[in-house]
């Protein structure tokens, strides 16, 4: 019986993980079954397998033809990927395709990602968040994000909302966070 060394065990494990990751990426991008693509998109950014290599594939699923796949990709990004893990172009691409009016559930999930993850990581400072999107080059996406954020600040403390995005974001915040969110977004600012 041969013995393995720690170095060969770790090399074998790394090869196995790369093989699994490659298989999952292939399923996520090529499988004809939307439920399969959605499942892999949801799991592919999990903290145990998140990598710079898998994030672009999950972002591509935000553009998928099936709504469940788009939702799973946005949920995975919200749950497992920090704002700082994404490039400016990736952030803009996510918002451009996520904040679409063509599908209300995709829009709601993108609003949840924007407000419950990205804006929260910016300590509810919309200027910091917009700077990370480069408003000079990405004016239309920044305008859209600003509309969403202001709309959220005006509706987040309402008990009854007809906006699914507001309901999703409310689930992530307690009373003090809602007040902080509103104060930061709705406070007067001077433009210089």
CSV table of C-alpha atoms in Angstrom, one decimal:
chain,number,residue,atom,x,y,z
A,1,UNK,CA,0.0,0.0,0.0
A,2,UNK,CA,1.5,3.3,-1.1
A,3,UNK,CA,1.4,6.3,1.2
A,4,UNK,CA,0.6,9.8,0.1
A,5,UNK,CA,2.3,12.9,1.2
A,6,UNK,CA,0.6,16.0,2.3
A,7,UNK,CA,1.8,17.8,-0.8
A,8,UNK,CA,0.3,15.2,-3.1
A,9,UNK,CA,-3.0,15.1,-1.1
A,10,UNK,CA,-3.3,18.9,-1.4
A,11,UNK,CA,-2.5,18.7,-5.1
A,12,UNK,CA,-5.0,16.0,-5.7
A,13,UNK,CA,-7.6,18.0,-3.8
A,14,UNK,CA,-6.9,21.1,-5.8
A,15,UNK,CA,-7.2,19.2,-9.0
A,16,UNK,CA,-10.5,17.7,-7.9
A,17,UNK,CA,-11.9,21.1,-6.9
A,18,UNK,CA,-10.8,22.6,-10.2
A,19,UNK,CA,-12.6,19.7,-12.0
A,20,UNK,CA,-15.8,20.2,-10.0
A,21,UNK,CA,-15.7,24.0,-10.5
A,22,UNK,CA,-15.2,23.5,-14.3
A,23,UNK,CA,-18.1,21.1,-14.4
A,24,UNK,CA,-20.4,23.5,-12.5
A,25,UNK,CA,-19.4,26.4,-14.7
A,26,UNK,CA,-20.2,24.3,-17.8
A,27,UNK,CA,-23.6,23.3,-16.4
A,28,UNK,CA,-24.4,26.9,-15.4
A,29,UNK,CA,-23.5,28.2,-18.9
A,30,UNK,CA,-24.6,25.4,-21.2
A,31,UNK,CA,-27.2,23.2,-19.6
A,32,UNK,CA,-30.6,23.4,-21.4
A,33,UNK,CA,-32.4,22.9,-18.1
A,34,UNK,CA,-33.2,26.2,-16.4
A,35,UNK,CA,-33.6,24.6,-12.9
A,36,UNK,CA,-30.1,23.1,-13.3
A,37,UNK,CA,-28.6,26.5,-14.3
A,38,UNK,CA,-30.5,28.2,-11.4
A,39,UNK,CA,-29.2,25.6,-8.9
A,40,UNK,CA,-25.6,25.9,-10.0
A,41,UNK,CA,-25.8,29.8,-10.2
A,42,UNK,CA,-27.1,29.8,-6.6
A,43,UNK,CA,-24.3,27.5,-5.4
A,44,UNK,CA,-21.4,28.5,-7.5
A,45,UNK,CA,-20.6,31.7,-5.5
A,46,UNK,CA,-20.9,30.0,-2.2
A,47,UNK,CA,-18.1,31.0,0.2
A,48,UNK,CA,-16.5,27.6,-0.2
A,49,UNK,CA,-16.2,27.9,-4.0
A,50,UNK,CA,-16.2,31.6,-4.6
A,51,UNK,CA,-13.4,32.7,-6.8
A,52,UNK,CA,-12.5,35.4,-9.2
A,53,UNK,CA,-13.0,32.9,-12.0
A,54,UNK,CA,-16.6,31.9,-11.1
A,55,UNK,CA,-18.0,35.4,-10.5
A,56,UNK,CA,-18.1,36.4,-14.2
A,57,UNK,CA,-20.1,33.3,-15.0
A,58,UNK,CA,-22.6,34.1,-12.3
A,59,UNK,CA,-22.9,37.6,-13.5
A,60,UNK,CA,-23.7,36.2,-17.0
A,61,UNK,CA,-26.6,34.4,-15.5
A,62,UNK,CA,-28.2,37.8,-14.6
A,63,UNK,CA,-28.9,38.0,-18.3
A,64,UNK,CA,-30.3,34.4,-18.6
A,65,UNK,CA,-33.6,33.9,-20.5
A,66,UNK,CA,-35.2,32.2,-17.4
A,67,UNK,CA,-36.3,34.4,-14.5
A,68,UNK,CA,-35.5,31.8,-11.9
A,69,UNK,CA,-31.9,31.6,-13.1
A,70,UNK,CA,-31.6,35.4,-13.0
A,71,UNK,CA,-33.0,35.5,-9.5
A,72,UNK,CA,-30.7,32.7,-8.3
A,73,UNK,CA,-27.7,34.6,-9.8
A,74,UNK,CA,-28.7,37.8,-8.0
A,75,UNK,CA,-29.3,36.0,-4.7
A,76,UNK,CA,-25.9,34.3,-5.0
A,77,UNK,CA,-24.2,37.6,-5.6
A,78,UNK,CA,-26.0,39.2,-2.7
A,79,UNK,CA,-25.3,36.4,-0.3
A,80,UNK,CA,-21.7,35.6,-1.2
A,81,UNK,CA,-19.9,38.4,-3.0
A,82,UNK,CA,-18.9,41.7,-1.5
A,83,UNK,CA,-19.0,45.0,-3.4
A,84,UNK,CA,-15.2,45.1,-3.2
A,85,UNK,CA,-14.9,41.7,-4.9
A,86,UNK,CA,-16.4,43.1,-8.1
A,87,UNK,CA,-14.8,45.4,-10.7
A,88,UNK,CA,-16.6,48.6,-11.7
A,89,UNK,CA,-17.6,47.0,-15.0
A,90,UNK,CA,-19.1,44.0,-13.2
A,91,UNK,CA,-21.1,46.2,-10.9
A,92,UNK,CA,-22.4,48.2,-13.8
A,93,UNK,CA,-23.3,45.1,-15.8
A,94,UNK,CA,-25.2,43.6,-12.9
A,95,UNK,CA,-27.3,46.8,-12.4
A,96,UNK,CA,-27.8,47.3,-16.2
A,97,UNK,CA,-29.3,43.9,-16.6
A,98,UNK,CA,-30.8,43.4,-13.1
A,99,UNK,CA,-32.7,46.7,-12.8
A,100,UNK,CA,-34.6,46.1,-16.0
A,101,UNK,CA,-38.3,46.9,-16.3
A,102,UNK,CA,-39.0,43.9,-18.4
A,103,UNK,CA,-39.2,41.6,-15.4
A,104,UNK,CA,-40.5,42.8,-12.1
A,105,UNK,CA,-39.0,39.9,-10.1
A,106,UNK,CA,-35.5,40.3,-11.5
A,107,UNK,CA,-35.8,44.0,-10.8
A,108,UNK,CA,-36.9,43.3,-7.2
A,109,UNK,CA,-33.9,41.0,-6.7
A,110,UNK,CA,-31.5,43.6,-8.1
A,111,UNK,CA,-33.0,46.2,-5.8
A,112,UNK,CA,-32.4,43.8,-2.9
A,113,UNK,CA,-28.8,43.4,-4.0
A,114,UNK,CA,-28.2,47.1,-4.4
A,115,UNK,CA,-29.8,48.2,-1.2
A,116,UNK,CA,-29.4,45.3,1.2
A,117,UNK,CA,-25.8,44.5,0.2
A,118,UNK,CA,-24.0,47.2,-1.7
A,119,UNK,CA,-25.5,50.2,-0.1
A,120,UNK,CA,-25.2,48.6,3.4
A,121,UNK,CA,-21.6,47.9,2.7
A,122,UNK,CA,-21.1,51.6,1.8
A,123,UNK,CA,-22.6,52.5,5.3
A,124,UNK,CA,-25.8,53.7,3.5
A,125,UNK,CA,-23.7,56.5,1.8
A,126,UNK,CA,-25.1,56.9,-1.7
A,127,UNK,CA,-22.1,59.0,-2.8
A,128,UNK,CA,-19.7,56.3,-1.9
A,129,UNK,CA,-21.8,53.7,-3.7
A,130,UNK,CA,-22.2,55.9,-6.8
A,131,UNK,CA,-18.4,56.6,-6.9
A,132,UNK,CA,-17.9,52.8,-7.1
A,133,UNK,CA,-20.0,52.8,-10.3
A,134,UNK,CA,-18.1,55.7,-11.9
A,135,UNK,CA,-20.9,58.1,-12.7
A,136,UNK,CA,-18.9,59.9,-15.4
A,137,UNK,CA,-18.7,56.9,-17.6
A,138,UNK,CA,-21.9,55.1,-16.5
A,139,UNK,CA,-24.3,58.0,-16.2
A,140,UNK,CA,-27.5,56.1,-17.1
A,141,UNK,CA,-26.8,53.2,-14.7
A,142,UNK,CA,-26.0,55.6,-11.9
A,143,UNK,CA,-29.2,57.5,-12.6
A,144,UNK,CA,-31.2,54.3,-12.4
A,145,UNK,CA,-29.5,53.3,-9.2
A,146,UNK,CA,-30.2,56.7,-7.7
A,147,UNK,CA,-33.9,56.5,-8.6
A,148,UNK,CA,-34.1,53.0,-6.9
A,149,UNK,CA,-32.3,54.2,-3.8
A,150,UNK,CA,-34.4,57.3,-3.3
A,151,UNK,CA,-37.6,55.3,-4.0
A,152,UNK,CA,-36.5,52.8,-1.4
A,153,UNK,CA,-35.7,55.4,1.2
A,154,UNK,CA,-39.2,56.9,0.8
A,155,UNK,CA,-41.0,53.6,1.0
A,156,UNK,CA,-38.9,51.4,3.3
A,157,UNK,CA,-40.8,52.2,6.5
A,158,UNK,CA,-44.2,51.7,5.0
A,159,UNK,CA,-46.1,48.7,6.4
A,160,UNK,CA,-48.0,48.0,3.1
A,161,UNK,CA,-46.1,48.3,-0.1
A,162,UNK,CA,-47.0,47.1,-3.5
A,163,UNK,CA,-43.3,47.1,-4.4
A,164,UNK,CA,-41.7,43.6,-4.0
A,165,UNK,CA,-38.2,45.1,-3.9
A,166,UNK,CA,-39.2,47.2,-0.9
A,167,UNK,CA,-40.5,44.0,0.8
A,168,UNK,CA,-37.3,42.1,0.1
A,169,UNK,CA,-35.1,44.9,1.4
A,170,UNK,CA,-37.2,45.3,4.6
A,171,UNK,CA,-36.4,41.7,5.5
A,172,UNK,CA,-32.7,42.6,5.9
A,173,UNK,CA,-33.1,45.7,8.1
A,174,UNK,CA,-34.3,46.3,11.6
A,175,UNK,CA,-35.7,49.6,12.9
A,176,UNK,CA,-32.4,51.4,13.5
A,177,UNK,CA,-31.0,50.4,10.1
A,178,UNK,CA,-34.1,51.6,8.4
A,179,UNK,CA,-33.8,55.0,10.1
A,180,UNK,CA,-30.1,55.2,9.3
A,181,UNK,CA,-30.8,54.2,5.7
A,182,UNK,CA,-33.5,57.0,5.4
A,183,UNK,CA,-31.3,59.6,7.1
A,184,UNK,CA,-28.3,59.0,4.9
A,185,UNK,CA,-30.3,58.9,1.7
A,186,UNK,CA,-32.7,61.7,2.3
A,187,UNK,CA,-30.4,64.2,4.0
A,188,UNK,CA,-29.6,67.4,2.2
A,189,UNK,CA,-26.3,67.6,0.4
A,190,UNK,CA,-24.4,70.4,-1.2
A,191,UNK,CA,-23.1,69.9,-4.6
A,192,UNK,CA,-19.7,71.4,-5.2
